Amino acid sequence: SEPASLRKPVTEEAYVASRFLTDPVRLLDASPTCDGGAAVVISSSRQLSQRPGNVFVRIAGSGAATDILAVHQRPEPLHLHAVEKSLAEALRRARLTHDAVDIFELHDAYSIMATLCLESAGFVPAGEGTAFAQDGNIALRGVLPVATFGGLKARGHPVGATGVYQAAEMLLQLHGRAGDNQVRGAEVGVIQNIGGAGASVYTHVLVRE
């Protein structure tokens, strides 16, 4: 991805050779903290969408949820309940199901978070997220493309700006302006931003009109 901070491919050998941050998490599992900024314009006016050439993207549903801050105090440390609850609420408000989602812009601050987000959000059963990804299902031409501009791990993680950056990137996808990163025929995108290790989660469903 051209906008990404890290553009080189990562081999299995390079991954295994990277140092441990804390076993089993390695350096190449972590996203790089970076500078960044993005902006979106939100309006309730339908007149903007009626201008010639404008593509209208609607916030069809939103959801927010929280969980216990300390991971070791949670009943199920490997299930992100706030991810599950916020996404379910956003889809309910949008009156859509998981099957309608064309792109899932998840919060992959670490490799394990991407896997847990796929599973906890209900797109794949628990324990099957890694195999789902390995089979190519999260690629641009896969069943459920994720992190289409590189995600936090390649594009970079500007922390406070990450959520808005996700919205801006999804807008490009739904406008059909994502270039080499375009998901064909994308009409429904889900963006999800996480605070802490899943202690607070915010999900939005964006629909091309």
mmCIF file of C-alpha atoms in Angstrom:
data_model
loop_
_atom_site.group_PDB
_atom_site.id
_atom_site.type_symbol
_atom_site.label_atom_id
_atom_site.label_comp_id
_atom_site.label_asym_id
_atom_site.label_seq_id
_atom_site.Cartn_x
_atom_site.Cartn_y
_atom_site.Cartn_z
ATOM 1 C CA SER A 1 0.000 0.000 0.000
ATOM 2 C CA GLU A 2 1.430 3.376 -1.019
ATOM 3 C CA PRO A 3 0.273 5.248 2.130
ATOM 4 C CA ALA A 4 1.655 2.567 4.450
ATOM 5 C CA SER A 5 4.613 3.210 6.752
ATOM 6 C CA LEU A 6 5.914 -0.353 6.257
ATOM 7 C CA ARG A 7 5.717 -1.502 2.635
ATOM 8 C CA LYS A 8 8.100 -4.457 2.419
ATOM 9 C CA PRO A 9 6.775 -8.025 2.556
ATOM 10 C CA VAL A 10 7.416 -9.983 5.757
ATOM 11 C CA THR A 11 8.680 -13.535 5.335
ATOM 12 C CA GLU A 12 8.154 -16.326 7.828
ATOM 13 C CA GLU A 13 11.916 -16.382 8.419
ATOM 14 C CA ALA A 14 11.982 -12.660 9.231
ATOM 15 C CA TYR A 15 9.048 -13.034 11.587
ATOM 16 C CA VAL A 16 10.610 -15.930 13.492
ATOM 17 C CA ALA A 17 13.915 -14.060 13.699
ATOM 18 C CA SER A 18 12.320 -10.937 15.214
ATOM 19 C CA ARG A 19 12.826 -10.516 18.935
ATOM 20 C CA PHE A 20 10.236 -11.271 21.572
ATOM 21 C CA LEU A 21 8.457 -8.334 23.181
ATOM 22 C CA THR A 22 6.783 -10.692 25.609
ATOM 23 C CA ASP A 23 6.491 -14.384 24.825
ATOM 24 C CA PRO A 24 4.799 -15.283 22.455
ATOM 25 C CA VAL A 25 4.390 -11.749 21.005
ATOM 26 C CA ARG A 26 7.248 -10.735 18.689
ATOM 27 C CA LEU A 27 8.352 -7.372 17.353
ATOM 28 C CA LEU A 28 6.723 -8.081 13.980
ATOM 29 C CA ASP A 29 3.421 -8.771 15.747
ATOM 30 C CA ALA A 30 3.257 -5.154 16.918
ATOM 31 C CA SER A 31 2.079 -2.067 15.075
ATOM 32 C CA PRO A 32 4.449 0.900 14.735
ATOM 33 C CA THR A 33 3.375 4.039 16.564
ATOM 34 C CA CYS A 34 3.541 6.945 14.141
ATOM 35 C CA ASP A 35 2.406 10.464 13.450
ATOM 36 C CA GLY A 36 -0.720 10.846 11.410
ATOM 37 C CA GLY A 37 -3.862 12.761 10.795
ATOM 38 C CA ALA A 38 -7.143 12.416 8.961
ATOM 39 C CA ALA A 39 -10.420 14.265 8.723
ATOM 40 C CA VAL A 40 -13.988 13.427 7.781
ATOM 41 C CA VAL A 41 -16.969 15.699 7.175
ATOM 42 C CA ILE A 42 -20.228 14.558 8.793
ATOM 43 C CA SER A 43 -23.498 16.166 7.828
ATOM 44 C CA SER A 44 -27.200 15.448 8.208
ATOM 45 C CA SER A 45 -27.955 17.349 4.991
ATOM 46 C CA ARG A 46 -29.139 15.256 2.068
ATOM 47 C CA GLN A 47 -28.411 18.175 -0.237
ATOM 48 C CA LEU A 48 -24.709 17.274 -0.256
ATOM 49 C CA SER A 49 -25.456 13.892 -1.793
ATOM 50 C CA GLN A 50 -27.626 15.467 -4.474
ATOM 51 C CA ARG A 51 -24.796 17.515 -5.960
ATOM 52 C CA PRO A 52 -23.545 16.118 -9.290
ATOM 53 C CA GLY A 53 -20.613 13.780 -8.840
ATOM 54 C CA ASN A 54 -20.980 13.391 -5.081
ATOM 55 C CA VAL A 55 -20.977 9.902 -3.596
ATOM 56 C CA PHE A 56 -22.949 9.706 -0.383
ATOM 57 C CA VAL A 57 -21.796 7.418 2.436
ATOM 58 C CA ARG A 58 -24.258 6.945 5.278
ATOM 59 C CA ILE A 59 -23.470 6.017 8.879
ATOM 60 C CA ALA A 60 -26.073 3.267 9.030
ATOM 61 C CA GLY A 61 -25.384 2.125 12.581
ATOM 62 C CA SER A 62 -23.048 2.625 15.505
ATOM 63 C CA GLY A 63 -22.308 0.720 18.677
ATOM 64 C CA ALA A 64 -20.134 1.182 21.745
ATOM 65 C CA ALA A 65 -19.289 -1.242 24.520
ATOM 66 C CA THR A 66 -16.873 -1.655 27.405
ATOM 67 C CA ASP A 67 -15.239 -4.543 29.232
ATOM 68 C CA ILE A 68 -13.136 -5.125 32.337
ATOM 69 C CA LEU A 69 -9.898 -3.159 31.963
ATOM 70 C CA ALA A 70 -7.524 -5.838 33.314
ATOM 71 C CA VAL A 71 -7.434 -8.777 30.880
ATOM 72 C CA HIS A 72 -6.491 -11.286 33.602
ATOM 73 C CA GLN A 73 -9.685 -10.427 35.493
ATOM 74 C CA ARG A 74 -11.988 -11.249 32.593
ATOM 75 C CA PRO A 75 -13.893 -14.556 32.652
ATOM 76 C CA GLU A 76 -12.802 -15.253 29.049
ATOM 77 C CA PRO A 77 -9.483 -13.482 28.324
ATOM 78 C CA LEU A 78 -9.457 -14.656 24.698
ATOM 79 C CA HIS A 79 -12.954 -13.379 23.933
ATOM 80 C CA LEU A 80 -13.331 -9.636 23.418
ATOM 81 C CA HIS A 81 -16.853 -9.080 24.717
ATOM 82 C CA ALA A 82 -16.848 -5.363 23.872
ATOM 83 C CA VAL A 83 -15.955 -6.205 20.259
ATOM 84 C CA GLU A 84 -18.883 -8.614 20.112
ATOM 85 C CA LYS A 85 -21.368 -6.247 21.758
ATOM 86 C CA SER A 86 -20.459 -3.071 19.866
ATOM 87 C CA LEU A 87 -20.511 -4.774 16.474
ATOM 88 C CA ALA A 88 -23.803 -6.514 17.198
ATOM 89 C CA GLU A 89 -25.354 -3.194 18.219
ATOM 90 C CA ALA A 90 -24.022 -1.394 15.124
ATOM 91 C CA LEU A 91 -25.381 -4.091 12.806
ATOM 92 C CA ARG A 92 -28.724 -4.106 14.638
ATOM 93 C CA ARG A 93 -29.073 -0.347 14.216
ATOM 94 C CA ALA A 94 -28.107 -0.653 10.545
ATOM 95 C CA ARG A 95 -30.620 -3.512 10.119
ATOM 96 C CA LEU A 96 -27.919 -5.638 8.515
ATOM 97 C CA THR A 97 -26.308 -9.012 9.182
ATOM 98 C CA HIS A 98 -22.697 -10.184 9.094
ATOM 99 C CA ASP A 99 -23.222 -11.507 5.564
ATOM 100 C CA ALA A 100 -23.841 -7.975 4.260
ATOM 101 C CA VAL A 101 -20.384 -6.719 5.285
ATOM 102 C CA ASP A 102 -17.962 -6.291 2.371
ATOM 103 C CA ILE A 103 -14.962 -4.972 4.363
ATOM 104 C CA PHE A 104 -14.035 -5.184 8.052
ATOM 105 C CA GLU A 105 -11.522 -2.549 9.124
ATOM 106 C CA LEU A 106 -10.472 -4.064 12.418
ATOM 107 C CA HIS A 107 -8.019 -2.816 15.056
ATOM 108 C CA ASP A 108 -4.903 -4.943 14.485
ATOM 109 C CA ALA A 109 -2.573 -3.279 16.988
ATOM 110 C CA TYR A 110 -1.065 -6.761 17.452
ATOM 111 C CA SER A 111 -1.474 -9.895 15.333
ATOM 112 C CA ILE A 112 -3.427 -11.623 18.075
ATOM 113 C CA MET A 113 -5.878 -8.708 18.224
ATOM 114 C CA ALA A 114 -6.757 -9.171 14.552
ATOM 115 C CA THR A 115 -7.491 -12.853 15.146
ATOM 116 C CA LEU A 116 -9.512 -12.196 18.286
ATOM 117 C CA CYS A 117 -11.472 -9.420 16.564
ATOM 118 C CA LEU A 118 -12.481 -11.710 13.697
ATOM 119 C CA GLU A 119 -13.634 -14.345 16.163
ATOM 120 C CA SER A 120 -15.218 -12.117 18.801
ATOM 121 C CA ALA A 121 -17.069 -10.074 16.181
ATOM 122 C CA GLY A 122 -18.721 -13.286 15.011
ATOM 123 C CA PHE A 123 -17.279 -13.519 11.518
ATOM 124 C CA VAL A 124 -15.575 -16.848 12.301
ATOM 125 C CA PRO A 125 -15.944 -19.359 15.158
ATOM 126 C CA ALA A 126 -13.620 -19.144 18.149
ATOM 127 C CA GLY A 127 -10.218 -20.649 17.430
ATOM 128 C CA GLU A 128 -10.566 -20.438 13.631
ATOM 129 C CA GLY A 129 -9.433 -16.868 12.944
ATOM 130 C CA THR A 130 -5.856 -17.767 12.030
ATOM 131 C CA ALA A 131 -6.864 -20.531 9.613
ATOM 132 C CA PHE A 132 -9.464 -18.202 8.081
ATOM 133 C CA ALA A 133 -6.729 -15.654 7.359
ATOM 134 C CA GLN A 134 -4.216 -18.234 6.126
ATOM 135 C CA ASP A 135 -6.742 -19.441 3.539
ATOM 136 C CA GLY A 136 -6.755 -15.984 1.957
ATOM 137 C CA ASN A 137 -10.202 -14.979 3.157
ATOM 138 C CA ILE A 138 -9.070 -11.577 4.473
ATOM 139 C CA ALA A 139 -7.207 -10.560 1.281
ATOM 140 C CA LEU A 140 -8.527 -7.925 -1.134
ATOM 141 C CA ARG A 141 -10.264 -10.603 -3.195
ATOM 142 C CA GLY A 142 -11.188 -12.712 -0.180
ATOM 143 C CA VAL A 143 -14.496 -13.377 1.524
ATOM 144 C CA LEU A 144 -13.941 -10.618 4.093
ATOM 145 C CA PRO A 145 -11.148 -8.171 3.250
ATOM 146 C CA VAL A 146 -9.555 -6.521 6.288
ATOM 147 C CA ALA A 147 -6.929 -3.802 6.737
ATOM 148 C CA THR A 148 -7.080 -2.953 3.039
ATOM 149 C CA PHE A 149 -4.547 -0.118 3.335
ATOM 150 C CA GLY A 150 -2.207 -2.142 5.545
ATOM 151 C CA GLY A 151 -3.994 -1.733 8.853
ATOM 152 C CA LEU A 152 -2.304 -0.567 12.017
ATOM 153 C CA LYS A 153 0.544 -3.031 11.492
ATOM 154 C CA ALA A 154 1.659 -1.680 8.097
ATOM 155 C CA ARG A 155 -0.030 1.679 7.624
ATOM 156 C CA GLY A 156 0.954 2.623 11.184
ATOM 157 C CA HIS A 157 -0.891 3.396 14.399
ATOM 158 C CA PRO A 158 -1.243 7.133 15.062
ATOM 159 C CA VAL A 159 -3.245 6.195 18.177
ATOM 160 C CA GLY A 160 -5.612 9.149 18.657
ATOM 161 C CA ALA A 161 -5.997 9.582 14.896
ATOM 162 C CA THR A 162 -6.462 5.874 14.142
ATOM 163 C CA GLY A 163 -10.263 5.784 14.319
ATOM 164 C CA VAL A 164 -10.720 8.753 11.989
ATOM 165 C CA TYR A 165 -8.065 7.323 9.663
ATOM 166 C CA GLN A 166 -10.123 4.124 9.464
ATOM 167 C CA ALA A 167 -13.191 6.167 8.516
ATOM 168 C CA ALA A 168 -11.288 8.089 5.841
ATOM 169 C CA GLU A 169 -9.902 4.866 4.351
ATOM 170 C CA MET A 170 -13.334 3.228 4.323
ATOM 171 C CA LEU A 171 -14.726 6.289 2.573
ATOM 172 C CA LEU A 172 -12.148 5.804 -0.199
ATOM 173 C CA GLN A 173 -13.212 2.165 -0.529
ATOM 174 C CA LEU A 174 -16.914 2.960 -0.701
ATOM 175 C CA HIS A 175 -16.233 5.798 -3.169
ATOM 176 C CA GLY A 176 -14.289 3.382 -5.396
ATOM 177 C CA ARG A 177 -11.169 5.542 -5.020
ATOM 178 C CA ALA A 178 -8.855 3.072 -3.272
ATOM 179 C CA GLY A 179 -6.652 2.421 -6.304
ATOM 180 C CA ASP A 180 -4.660 -0.807 -6.124
ATOM 181 C CA ASN A 181 -6.240 -1.458 -2.725
ATOM 182 C CA GLN A 182 -9.811 -1.325 -4.007
ATOM 183 C CA VAL A 183 -12.262 -4.014 -2.955
ATOM 184 C CA ARG A 184 -14.490 -4.583 -5.969
ATOM 185 C CA GLY A 185 -18.135 -3.711 -5.508
ATOM 186 C CA ALA A 186 -17.743 -2.640 -1.878
ATOM 187 C CA GLU A 187 -20.993 -1.172 -0.556
ATOM 188 C CA VAL A 188 -20.970 -1.941 3.191
ATOM 189 C CA GLY A 189 -17.953 -1.401 5.417
ATOM 190 C CA VAL A 190 -17.463 -1.868 9.148
ATOM 191 C CA ILE A 191 -14.832 0.125 11.026
ATOM 192 C CA GLN A 192 -13.925 -0.767 14.596
ATOM 193 C CA ASN A 193 -11.596 1.080 16.936
ATOM 194 C CA ILE A 194 -10.383 -0.299 20.269
ATOM 195 C CA GLY A 195 -9.103 1.315 23.425
ATOM 196 C CA GLY A 196 -6.786 -0.704 25.638
ATOM 197 C CA ALA A 197 -6.915 -4.471 25.198
ATOM 198 C CA GLY A 198 -10.579 -4.370 24.277
ATOM 199 C CA ALA A 199 -11.707 -2.362 27.302
ATOM 200 C CA SER A 200 -13.603 0.109 25.102
ATOM 201 C CA VAL A 201 -14.727 -0.575 21.554
ATOM 202 C CA TYR A 202 -16.520 1.607 19.017
ATOM 203 C CA THR A 203 -18.004 0.238 15.805
ATOM 204 C CA HIS A 204 -19.617 1.980 12.847
ATOM 205 C CA VAL A 205 -21.366 0.546 9.798
ATOM 206 C CA LEU A 206 -20.866 2.693 6.689
ATOM 207 C CA VAL A 207 -23.040 2.190 3.626
ATOM 208 C CA ARG A 208 -22.583 3.577 0.119
ATOM 209 C CA GLU A 209 -25.773 5.269 -1.037
#
